JSON list of C-alpha atoms in Angstrom, two decimals:
[
{"chain": "A", "resi": 1, "resn": "MET", "atom": "CA", "xyz": [3.00, -1.97, 20.45]},
{"chain": "A", "resi": 2, "resn": "ILE", "atom": "CA", "xyz": [1.17, -5.14, 19.58]},
{"chain": "A", "resi": 3, "resn": "VAL", "atom": "CA", "xyz": [-2.40, -4.83, 18.30]},
{"chain": "A", "resi": 4, "resn": "HIS", "atom": "CA", "xyz": [-5.07, -7.45, 18.94]},
{"chain": "A", "resi": 5, "resn": "VAL", "atom": "CA", "xyz": [-8.57, -7.40, 17.49]},
{"chain": "A", "resi": 6, "resn": "ASP", "atom": "CA", "xyz": [-11.68, -9.38, 18.39]},
{"chain": "A", "resi": 7, "resn": "PRO", "atom": "CA", "xyz": [-13.88, -9.57, 15.28]},
{"chain": "A", "resi": 8, "resn": "ASP", "atom": "CA", "xyz": [-16.74, -10.94, 17.39]},
{"chain": "A", "resi": 9, "resn": "ARG", "atom": "CA", "xyz": [-16.90, -7.62, 19.28]},
{"chain": "A", "resi": 10, "resn": "CYS", "atom": "CA", "xyz": [-16.65, -5.51, 16.12]},
{"chain": "A", "resi": 11, "resn": "CYS", "atom": "CA", "xyz": [-19.84, -3.72, 15.05]},
{"chain": "A", "resi": 12, "resn": "GLY", "atom": "CA", "xyz": [-18.39, -2.54, 11.72]},
{"chain": "A", "resi": 13, "resn": "ALA", "atom": "CA", "xyz": [-18.42, 1.19, 12.49]},
{"chain": "A", "resi": 14, "resn": "GLY", "atom": "CA", "xyz": [-15.11, 1.69, 10.66]},
{"chain": "A", "resi": 15, "resn": "GLN", "atom": "CA", "xyz": [-13.63, 4.17, 13.13]},
{"chain": "A", "resi": 16, "resn": "CYS", "atom": "CA", "xyz": [-10.39, 2.17, 13.23]},
{"chain": "A", "resi": 17, "resn": "VAL", "atom": "CA", "xyz": [-9.97, 2.41, 9.47]},
{"chain": "A", "resi": 18, "resn": "LEU", "atom": "CA", "xyz": [-10.53, 6.16, 9.55]},
{"chain": "A", "resi": 19, "resn": "ALA", "atom": "CA", "xyz": [-7.96, 6.60, 12.34]},
{"chain": "A", "resi": 20, "resn": "ALA", "atom": "CA", "xyz": [-5.26, 4.21, 11.10]},
{"chain": "A", "resi": 21, "resn": "PRO", "atom": "CA", "xyz": [-5.84, 2.89, 7.57]},
{"chain": "A", "resi": 22, "resn": "GLU", "atom": "CA", "xyz": [-2.30, 1.48, 7.44]},
{"chain": "A", "resi": 23, "resn": "VAL", "atom": "CA", "xyz": [-3.16, -0.86, 10.31]},
{"chain": "A", "resi": 24, "resn": "PHE", "atom": "CA", "xyz": [-6.89, -1.63, 9.97]},
{"chain": "A", "resi": 25, "resn": "ASP", "atom": "CA", "xyz": [-9.32, -2.46, 7.20]},
{"chain": "A", "resi": 26, "resn": "GLN", "atom": "CA", "xyz": [-12.82, -3.92, 7.02]},
{"chain": "A", "resi": 27, "resn": "ARG", "atom": "CA", "xyz": [-13.91, -7.21, 5.52]},
{"chain": "A", "resi": 28, "resn": "GLU", "atom": "CA", "xyz": [-15.95, -6.76, 2.39]},
{"chain": "A", "resi": 29, "resn": "ASP", "atom": "CA", "xyz": [-18.51, -9.43, 3.30]},
{"chain": "A", "resi": 30, "resn": "ASP", "atom": "CA", "xyz": [-19.57, -8.17, 6.74]},
{"chain": "A", "resi": 31, "resn": "GLY", "atom": "CA", "xyz": [-17.63, -4.97, 7.49]},
{"chain": "A", "resi": 32, "resn": "THR", "atom": "CA", "xyz": [-15.87, -6.34, 10.56]},
{"chain": "A", "resi": 33, "resn": "VAL", "atom": "CA", "xyz": [-12.33, -5.36, 11.43]},
{"chain": "A", "resi": 34, "resn": "LEU", "atom": "CA", "xyz": [-9.39, -6.80, 9.55]},
{"chain": "A", "resi": 35, "resn": "LEU", "atom": "CA", "xyz": [-5.96, -6.31, 11.14]},
{"chain": "A", "resi": 36, "resn": "LEU", "atom": "CA", "xyz": [-3.35, -5.47, 8.50]},
{"chain": "A", "resi": 37, "resn": "ASP", "atom": "CA", "xyz": [-0.36, -4.96, 10.79]},
{"chain": "A", "resi": 38, "resn": "PRO", "atom": "CA", "xyz": [-0.28, -6.41, 14.33]},
{"chain": "A", "resi": 39, "resn": "ARG", "atom": "CA", "xyz": [3.06, -4.67, 15.05]},
{"chain": "A", "resi": 40, "resn": "PRO", "atom": "CA", "xyz": [2.77, -1.23, 13.50]},
{"chain": "A", "resi": 41, "resn": "PRO", "atom": "CA", "xyz": [5.73, 1.15, 13.40]},
{"chain": "A", "resi": 42, "resn": "ALA", "atom": "CA", "xyz": [6.16, 3.48, 16.37]},
{"chain": "A", "resi": 43, "resn": "ALA", "atom": "CA", "xyz": [5.32, 6.42, 14.11]},
{"chain": "A", "resi": 44, "resn": "LEU", "atom": "CA", "xyz": [1.70, 5.14, 14.00]},
{"chain": "A", "resi": 45, "resn": "ALA", "atom": "CA", "xyz": [1.30, 4.68, 17.75]},
{"chain": "A", "resi": 46, "resn": "ARG", "atom": "CA", "xyz": [-0.91, 7.76, 18.18]},
{"chain": "A", "resi": 47, "resn": "GLU", "atom": "CA", "xyz": [-3.22, 6.79, 15.31]},
{"chain": "A", "resi": 48, "resn": "VAL", "atom": "CA", "xyz": [-3.54, 3.20, 16.56]},
{"chain": "A", "resi": 49, "resn": "ALA", "atom": "CA", "xyz": [-4.29, 4.38, 20.11]},
{"chain": "A", "resi": 50, "resn": "ASP", "atom": "CA", "xyz": [-6.93, 6.74, 18.71]},
{"chain": "A", "resi": 51, "resn": "ALA", "atom": "CA", "xyz": [-8.47, 3.84, 16.79]},
{"chain": "A", "resi": 52, "resn": "ALA", "atom": "CA", "xyz": [-8.67, 1.71, 19.93]},
{"chain": "A", "resi": 53, "resn": "THR", "atom": "CA", "xyz": [-10.27, 4.56, 21.87]},
{"chain": "A", "resi": 54, "resn": "ALA", "atom": "CA", "xyz": [-12.79, 5.29, 19.11]},
{"chain": "A", "resi": 55, "resn": "CYS", "atom": "CA", "xyz": [-13.88, 1.66, 18.69]},
{"chain": "A", "resi": 56, "resn": "PRO", "atom": "CA", "xyz": [-17.52, 1.50, 19.89]},
{"chain": "A", "resi": 57, "resn": "GLY", "atom": "CA", "xyz": [-17.40, -2.28, 20.31]},
{"chain": "A", "resi": 58, "resn": "GLY", "atom": "CA", "xyz": [-14.13, -2.38, 22.24]},
{"chain": "A", "resi": 59, "resn": "ALA", "atom": "CA", "xyz": [-12.76, -4.79, 19.66]},
{"chain": "A", "resi": 60, "resn": "ILE", "atom": "CA", "xyz": [-9.19, -3.42, 19.71]},
{"chain": "A", "resi": 61, "resn": "ARG", "atom": "CA", "xyz": [-6.72, -4.20, 22.47]},
{"chain": "A", "resi": 62, "resn": "LEU", "atom": "CA", "xyz": [-3.21, -2.78, 22.63]},
{"chain": "A", "resi": 63, "resn": "GLU", "atom": "CA", "xyz": [-0.27, -4.47, 24.31]},
{"chain": "A", "resi": 64, "resn": "GLU", "atom": "CA", "xyz": [3.17, -3.12, 25.04]},
{"chain": "A", "resi": 65, "resn": "GLY", "atom": "CA", "xyz": [5.73, -4.56, 22.69]},
{"chain": "A", "resi": 66, "resn": "THR", "atom": "CA", "xyz": [8.60, -3.72, 20.44]},
{"chain": "A", "resi": 67, "resn": "PRO", "atom": "CA", "xyz": [7.57, -1.91, 17.26]},
{"chain": "A", "resi": 68, "resn": "ARG", "atom": "CA", "xyz": [9.12, -2.67, 13.89]}
]
């Protein structure tokens, strides 16, 4: 899985961080999404998918790809 984020679509709700804190964080200055790991391990696939689903701004896009 390859994770893409669009900070311009992010509203800073933080749902991604709650779902997958190993993969997402928020910028201190404005609270928008910060991608920590664009190719998370397969063991985190469920959490990352949940984060994408929970994102109210639709700022997270997932692509098929080889995990680490």
